[in-house]
Short mmCIF file of C-alpha atoms and ligand atoms in Angstrom, two decimals:
data_model
loop_
_atom_site.label_atom_id
_atom_site.label_comp_id
_atom_site.label_asym_id
_atom_site.label_seq_id
_atom_site.Cartn_x
_atom_site.Cartn_y
_atom_site.Cartn_z
CA MET A 1 -75.65 -23.49 34.91
CA ALA A 2 -72.47 -21.52 34.21
CA LEU A 3 -69.27 -23.06 35.46
CA SER A 4 -67.28 -21.16 38.04
CA PRO A 5 -63.89 -19.92 36.75
CA CYS A 6 -62.27 -22.41 39.09
CA ALA A 7 -64.21 -25.39 37.70
CA THR A 8 -63.49 -24.26 34.14
CA LEU A 9 -59.78 -24.09 34.91
CA ARG A 10 -59.85 -27.55 36.49
CA CYS A 11 -61.48 -28.87 33.36
CA LEU A 12 -58.87 -27.19 31.16
CA LEU A 13 -56.07 -28.71 33.16
CA MET A 14 -57.59 -32.16 33.38
CA SER A 15 -55.58 -34.98 31.84
CA ILE A 16 -57.47 -36.96 29.21
CA PHE A 17 -56.19 -40.39 28.14
CA ARG A 18 -57.53 -42.75 25.52
CA PHE A 19 -57.27 -46.40 24.57
CA ALA A 20 -57.93 -46.81 20.84
CA PRO A 21 -58.09 -50.43 19.67
CA SER A 22 -59.22 -51.62 16.24
CA PRO A 23 -61.92 -54.31 16.26
CA ASN A 24 -60.19 -56.51 13.70
CA GLY A 25 -59.28 -59.33 16.10
CA TYR A 26 -59.34 -60.24 19.80
CA LEU A 27 -57.30 -58.14 22.22
CA HIS A 28 -54.01 -59.73 23.28
CA LEU A 29 -51.52 -59.18 26.08
CA GLY A 30 -50.02 -56.15 24.31
CA HIS A 31 -53.43 -54.45 24.32
CA ALA A 32 -53.88 -55.39 27.98
CA LEU A 33 -50.64 -53.59 28.87
CA SER A 34 -51.69 -50.48 26.92
CA ALA A 35 -55.22 -50.41 28.31
CA LEU A 36 -54.09 -51.00 31.91
CA MET A 37 -51.42 -48.30 31.64
CA ASN A 38 -53.92 -45.78 30.27
CA PHE A 39 -56.42 -46.68 32.98
CA GLU A 40 -53.92 -46.42 35.80
CA LEU A 41 -52.16 -43.29 34.56
CA ALA A 42 -55.54 -41.57 34.13
CA ARG A 43 -56.54 -42.56 37.65
CA ALA A 44 -53.22 -41.45 39.14
CA ALA A 45 -53.58 -38.06 37.39
CA GLY A 46 -57.19 -37.66 38.56
CA GLY A 47 -58.01 -37.57 34.85
CA ARG A 48 -60.40 -39.21 32.39
CA LEU A 49 -60.12 -42.33 30.25
CA LEU A 50 -61.86 -42.45 26.88
CA LEU A 51 -62.27 -45.52 24.69
CA ARG A 52 -62.17 -45.09 20.94
CA ILE A 53 -63.02 -47.83 18.47
CA GLU A 54 -60.82 -47.40 15.39
CA ASP A 55 -63.04 -49.17 12.87
CA ILE A 56 -62.45 -47.38 9.57
CA ASP A 57 -61.17 -50.56 7.90
CA THR A 58 -64.61 -52.00 7.21
CA ALA A 59 -63.18 -55.03 5.41
CA ARG A 60 -61.43 -56.28 8.56
CA CYS A 61 -63.44 -54.87 11.48
CA ARG A 62 -66.30 -56.93 12.96
CA PRO A 63 -69.02 -56.07 15.52
CA ALA A 64 -68.18 -59.31 17.36
CA TYR A 65 -64.62 -58.09 17.96
CA GLU A 66 -65.94 -54.74 19.16
CA ASN A 67 -68.17 -56.47 21.70
CA ALA A 68 -65.23 -58.60 22.76
CA ILE A 69 -63.19 -55.42 23.41
CA TYR A 70 -65.84 -54.16 25.86
CA GLU A 71 -66.04 -57.55 27.58
CA ASP A 72 -62.30 -58.09 27.85
CA LEU A 73 -61.61 -54.58 29.18
CA ALA A 74 -64.39 -54.85 31.78
CA TRP A 75 -63.05 -58.28 32.82
CA LEU A 76 -59.62 -56.67 33.38
CA GLY A 77 -61.32 -54.21 35.73
CA ILE A 78 -61.02 -51.21 33.41
CA SER A 79 -63.79 -48.63 33.18
CA TRP A 80 -64.14 -45.84 30.65
CA GLU A 81 -66.44 -42.96 29.84
CA GLN A 82 -69.53 -43.22 27.67
CA PRO A 83 -70.26 -42.67 24.88
CA VAL A 84 -67.51 -44.54 23.09
CA ARG A 85 -66.34 -42.83 19.91
CA ARG A 86 -66.53 -45.09 16.86
CA GLN A 87 -64.53 -43.74 13.95
CA SER A 88 -66.89 -45.18 11.34
CA GLU A 89 -69.54 -42.73 12.61
CA HIS A 90 -67.37 -39.66 12.01
CA LEU A 91 -66.18 -39.96 8.42
CA ASP A 92 -67.43 -36.45 7.60
CA GLU A 93 -65.09 -34.98 10.23
CA TYR A 94 -62.09 -36.67 8.63
CA ALA A 95 -63.27 -35.61 5.18
CA ALA A 96 -63.39 -31.99 6.38
CA ALA A 97 -59.78 -32.22 7.62
CA LEU A 98 -58.72 -33.77 4.33
CA LYS A 99 -60.45 -30.97 2.44
CA ARG A 100 -58.58 -28.42 4.45
CA LEU A 101 -55.26 -30.02 3.47
CA ALA A 102 -56.41 -30.26 -0.14
CA ASN A 103 -57.41 -26.58 -0.18
CA ALA A 104 -53.91 -25.77 1.05
CA GLY A 105 -52.52 -27.62 -2.00
CA LEU A 106 -51.04 -30.43 0.08
CA ILE A 107 -52.93 -33.44 -1.30
CA TYR A 108 -52.54 -35.17 -4.64
CA PRO A 109 -54.08 -38.34 -6.11
CA SER A 110 -51.94 -41.28 -7.25
CA PHE A 111 -53.21 -44.07 -9.46
CA GLU A 112 -50.70 -46.92 -9.47
CA THR A 113 -51.87 -50.39 -8.46
CA ARG A 114 -49.93 -52.28 -5.77
CA GLY A 115 -48.28 -54.30 -8.54
CA GLU A 116 -47.18 -51.17 -10.41
CA ILE A 117 -45.71 -49.72 -7.23
CA LEU A 118 -43.76 -52.94 -6.60
CA ARG A 119 -42.40 -52.82 -10.13
CA LEU A 120 -41.36 -49.16 -9.79
CA VAL A 121 -39.66 -49.91 -6.47
CA ALA A 122 -37.78 -52.85 -8.00
CA GLU A 123 -36.57 -50.54 -10.79
CA ARG A 124 -35.37 -47.98 -8.24
CA ASP A 125 -33.77 -50.66 -6.07
CA ALA A 126 -31.79 -51.83 -9.09
CA LEU A 127 -30.13 -48.39 -9.16
CA GLY A 128 -29.38 -48.41 -5.43
CA PRO A 129 -31.57 -49.07 -2.36
CA TRP A 130 -34.84 -47.18 -2.58
CA PRO A 131 -35.79 -45.73 0.85
CA ARG A 132 -38.24 -47.56 3.12
CA ASP A 133 -40.42 -45.95 5.79
CA PRO A 134 -39.88 -46.87 9.48
CA ASP A 135 -42.34 -49.79 9.05
CA GLY A 136 -40.29 -51.14 6.13
CA THR A 137 -42.68 -50.11 3.33
CA PRO A 138 -41.00 -48.52 0.30
CA LEU A 139 -41.71 -44.79 -0.04
CA TYR A 140 -44.05 -43.88 -2.87
CA PRO A 141 -41.93 -44.11 -6.03
CA GLY A 142 -44.42 -42.67 -8.53
CA ALA A 143 -44.65 -39.32 -10.27
CA ALA A 144 -48.36 -38.58 -9.77
CA LYS A 145 -47.52 -35.29 -8.07
CA ASN A 146 -46.52 -33.89 -11.47
CA LEU A 147 -49.75 -34.68 -13.34
CA SER A 148 -51.68 -31.72 -14.72
CA PRO A 149 -55.00 -30.81 -13.05
CA GLU A 150 -56.88 -31.99 -16.18
CA GLU A 151 -55.14 -35.34 -16.18
CA ARG A 152 -55.88 -35.79 -12.48
CA GLU A 153 -59.57 -35.07 -13.01
CA ARG A 154 -59.74 -37.45 -15.94
CA ARG A 155 -58.09 -40.31 -14.06
CA MET A 156 -60.03 -39.72 -10.85
CA ALA A 157 -63.29 -40.06 -12.73
CA ARG A 158 -62.09 -43.28 -14.33
CA GLY A 159 -60.86 -45.51 -11.53
CA PRO A 160 -59.56 -45.97 -7.99
CA TYR A 161 -56.97 -43.66 -6.48
CA ALA A 162 -55.12 -42.88 -3.26
CA LEU A 163 -54.93 -39.35 -1.85
CA ARG A 164 -51.42 -38.61 -0.64
CA LEU A 165 -49.88 -35.90 1.47
CA ASP A 166 -47.29 -33.85 -0.40
CA THR A 167 -44.86 -34.18 2.49
CA GLU A 168 -42.05 -32.22 0.88
CA THR A 169 -44.24 -29.15 0.28
CA ALA A 170 -45.78 -29.52 3.75
CA LEU A 171 -42.33 -29.49 5.34
CA LEU A 172 -41.37 -26.34 3.46
CA ARG A 173 -44.27 -24.63 5.22
CA THR A 174 -43.55 -25.84 8.74
CA ARG A 175 -40.78 -25.31 11.21
CA PRO A 176 -38.79 -28.24 12.62
CA LEU A 177 -41.22 -30.39 14.60
CA GLY A 178 -40.95 -32.41 17.74
CA TRP A 179 -42.92 -33.81 20.65
CA HIS A 180 -42.67 -34.32 24.37
CA GLU A 181 -42.06 -38.00 25.13
CA THR A 182 -42.30 -39.62 28.56
CA GLY A 183 -41.89 -43.26 27.50
CA SER A 184 -38.24 -43.36 28.52
CA GLY A 185 -37.81 -40.41 30.82
CA ASN A 186 -38.77 -36.88 29.88
CA GLU A 187 -37.40 -35.79 26.55
CA GLU A 188 -38.06 -33.67 23.50
CA ILE A 189 -37.99 -35.85 20.40
CA GLN A 190 -37.28 -34.38 17.00
CA ALA A 191 -39.86 -35.47 14.42
CA HIS A 192 -38.80 -36.81 11.02
CA PRO A 193 -41.95 -36.84 8.86
CA GLU A 194 -39.79 -37.03 5.71
CA GLN A 195 -39.04 -40.67 6.64
CA TRP A 196 -42.62 -41.54 5.66
CA GLY A 197 -42.64 -39.96 2.20
CA ASP A 198 -46.02 -39.09 0.69
CA VAL A 199 -48.28 -41.12 2.99
CA VAL A 200 -51.77 -42.13 1.90
CA LEU A 201 -54.36 -40.11 3.84
CA ALA A 202 -57.48 -41.39 2.08
CA ARG A 203 -58.67 -43.46 -0.87
CA LYS A 204 -61.48 -43.08 -3.36
CA ASP A 205 -63.72 -45.41 -1.34
CA THR A 206 -62.36 -44.65 2.19
CA PRO A 207 -62.28 -40.94 3.01
CA THR A 208 -59.63 -41.33 5.73
CA SER A 209 -56.70 -43.34 7.04
CA TYR A 210 -55.23 -44.26 10.41
CA HIS A 211 -52.90 -41.23 10.42
CA LEU A 212 -55.59 -38.70 9.55
CA SER A 213 -58.34 -39.99 11.83
CA VAL A 214 -56.06 -40.45 14.84
CA VAL A 215 -54.93 -36.80 14.84
CA VAL A 216 -58.44 -35.47 14.20
CA ASP A 217 -59.89 -37.60 17.00
CA ASP A 218 -57.16 -36.90 19.53
CA ALA A 219 -57.82 -33.18 19.03
CA LEU A 220 -61.64 -33.41 18.97
CA GLN A 221 -61.63 -35.52 22.13
CA GLY A 222 -59.21 -33.16 23.88
CA ILE A 223 -56.66 -35.92 24.46
CA THR A 224 -53.75 -34.60 26.52
CA HIS A 225 -51.81 -37.88 26.90
CA VAL A 226 -51.34 -40.50 24.20
CA VAL A 227 -50.11 -43.74 25.80
CA ARG A 228 -49.49 -46.47 23.22
CA GLY A 229 -46.96 -49.09 22.15
CA ARG A 230 -43.45 -48.34 21.00
CA ASP A 231 -44.41 -49.71 17.55
CA LEU A 232 -46.19 -46.38 16.93
CA PHE A 233 -43.26 -44.19 18.04
CA ALA A 234 -42.09 -43.41 14.48
CA ALA A 235 -45.66 -42.70 13.28
CA THR A 236 -45.76 -39.82 15.76
CA SER A 237 -43.59 -37.84 13.32
CA ILE A 238 -46.32 -37.87 10.70
CA HIS A 239 -48.97 -37.21 13.36
CA ARG A 240 -47.09 -34.10 14.51
CA LEU A 241 -46.87 -32.84 10.93
CA LEU A 242 -50.62 -33.31 10.42
CA GLN A 243 -51.35 -31.60 13.75
CA VAL A 244 -49.38 -28.54 12.73
CA LEU A 245 -50.92 -28.41 9.23
CA LEU A 246 -54.41 -28.66 10.73
CA ASP A 247 -53.74 -26.27 13.67
CA LEU A 248 -54.34 -29.01 16.23
CA PRO A 249 -52.66 -29.17 19.65
CA SER A 250 -49.99 -31.74 20.44
CA PRO A 251 -50.64 -34.18 23.27
CA THR A 252 -47.80 -35.54 25.39
CA TYR A 253 -46.72 -38.96 24.10
CA HIS A 254 -45.73 -42.02 26.10
CA HIS A 255 -44.66 -44.96 23.96
CA HIS A 256 -44.39 -48.00 26.21
CA ARG A 257 -42.44 -51.24 25.81
CA LEU A 258 -44.05 -53.98 23.75
CA VAL A 259 -45.08 -57.38 25.03
CA LEU A 260 -43.10 -59.91 22.97
CA ASP A 261 -43.66 -63.59 22.27
CA ALA A 262 -41.20 -66.38 23.13
CA GLN A 263 -39.32 -65.67 19.89
CA GLY A 264 -39.00 -61.99 20.78
CA ARG A 265 -41.57 -60.88 18.17
CA LYS A 266 -44.33 -58.32 18.61
CA LEU A 267 -47.69 -60.00 19.31
CA ALA A 268 -50.14 -60.15 16.42
CA LYS A 269 -53.91 -60.40 16.61
CA SER A 270 -53.84 -63.22 14.07
CA THR A 271 -51.85 -65.65 16.24
CA GLY A 272 -54.53 -65.83 18.93
CA ALA A 273 -52.33 -67.67 21.43
CA THR A 274 -52.00 -64.67 23.70
CA SER A 275 -55.54 -63.39 23.23
CA LEU A 276 -57.17 -62.40 26.49
CA ARG A 277 -60.14 -64.65 25.65
CA ARG A 278 -57.99 -67.72 25.18
CA LEU A 279 -56.09 -67.01 28.40
CA ARG A 280 -59.32 -66.42 30.30
CA ASP A 281 -60.88 -69.60 28.92
CA GLY A 282 -57.76 -71.40 30.09
CA GLY A 283 -58.41 -70.23 33.64
CA ALA A 284 -56.30 -67.04 33.83
CA LYS A 285 -57.49 -64.32 36.20
CA PRO A 286 -56.99 -60.55 35.69
CA ALA A 287 -54.13 -60.68 38.22
CA ASP A 288 -52.39 -63.30 36.02
CA ILE A 289 -52.69 -60.98 33.03
CA ARG A 290 -51.07 -58.16 35.00
CA ARG A 291 -48.22 -60.47 35.91
CA LEU A 292 -47.83 -61.72 32.33
CA VAL A 293 -47.49 -58.16 31.01
CA GLY A 294 -45.01 -57.23 33.73
CA LEU A 295 -47.24 -54.97 35.85
CA ALA A 296 -46.89 -55.32 39.59
N1 LIG B 301 -55.82 -48.39 16.56
C1 LIG B 301 -54.40 -48.57 16.76
C2 LIG B 301 -54.12 -50.03 17.06
O1 LIG B 301 -55.01 -50.77 17.40
C3 LIG B 301 -53.84 -47.73 17.90
C4 LIG B 301 -53.75 -46.30 17.52
C5 LIG B 301 -53.14 -45.38 18.56
O2 LIG B 301 -53.09 -45.70 19.76
O3 LIG B 301 -52.73 -44.31 18.16
O4 LIG B 301 -52.98 -50.42 16.95
#
């Protein structure tokens, strides 16, 4: 049945939120805050909530953690649309986006091991501080961008490699970038993708990365509002650059406060102490979780 123009318009204007955890550990209080905010903002907007399982890191993701995500979210009283998108089932879509960037001459392979990169960074640091990205990782210090096409082919056939975005060239082709941020009021934020250097977008054995798959998925799923922790604020700069290079729309971003531990540190999945499971096993109720994360 054809949709009436009015219904089509409603659909176009509908707000679509997503919660996108990685199944590499149990959800903790920080995830609870994010998931509850997405759920409640979607409801308040009369919109939709999608759940996306970000499971491209096959070495660390486990089906048991994925099942725990469903259980913990349902226990909190959150509901989401089916089917759930699992990134591991969409690798060809990320590969197509990567190919598009490669065809535009914006991707190059690099071959240094982690140890070689550390050594190069130490050499650069000896001459004056080598720049770090917003997460504290040194920018790529190598010279792989300058290898000849023949040399690239030869080395790619021989061993592992990372596929990097040529950020400098990409920025020459784009206008200044920014995004609309509602995490602390309503403001236009200027993006600074150059702070990330030549980020890795894929590897020989993994055809994607967090940055690439998140922008492809947000666009494919029609996400209009990205609500996530403040720890991903700086990454939005690189996401905006990829969106423009791939002709993808920009959602509105809301980076919320983080839930911190007693020492004022960001919660980590590995510590377990604030995992929703542990709290629930200790007798906590969903209302206690809301209180612990500072929701009324
Ligand atoms: N998968 C990411 C995480 O668990 C979240 C990505 C996002 O919200 O953009 O931290």
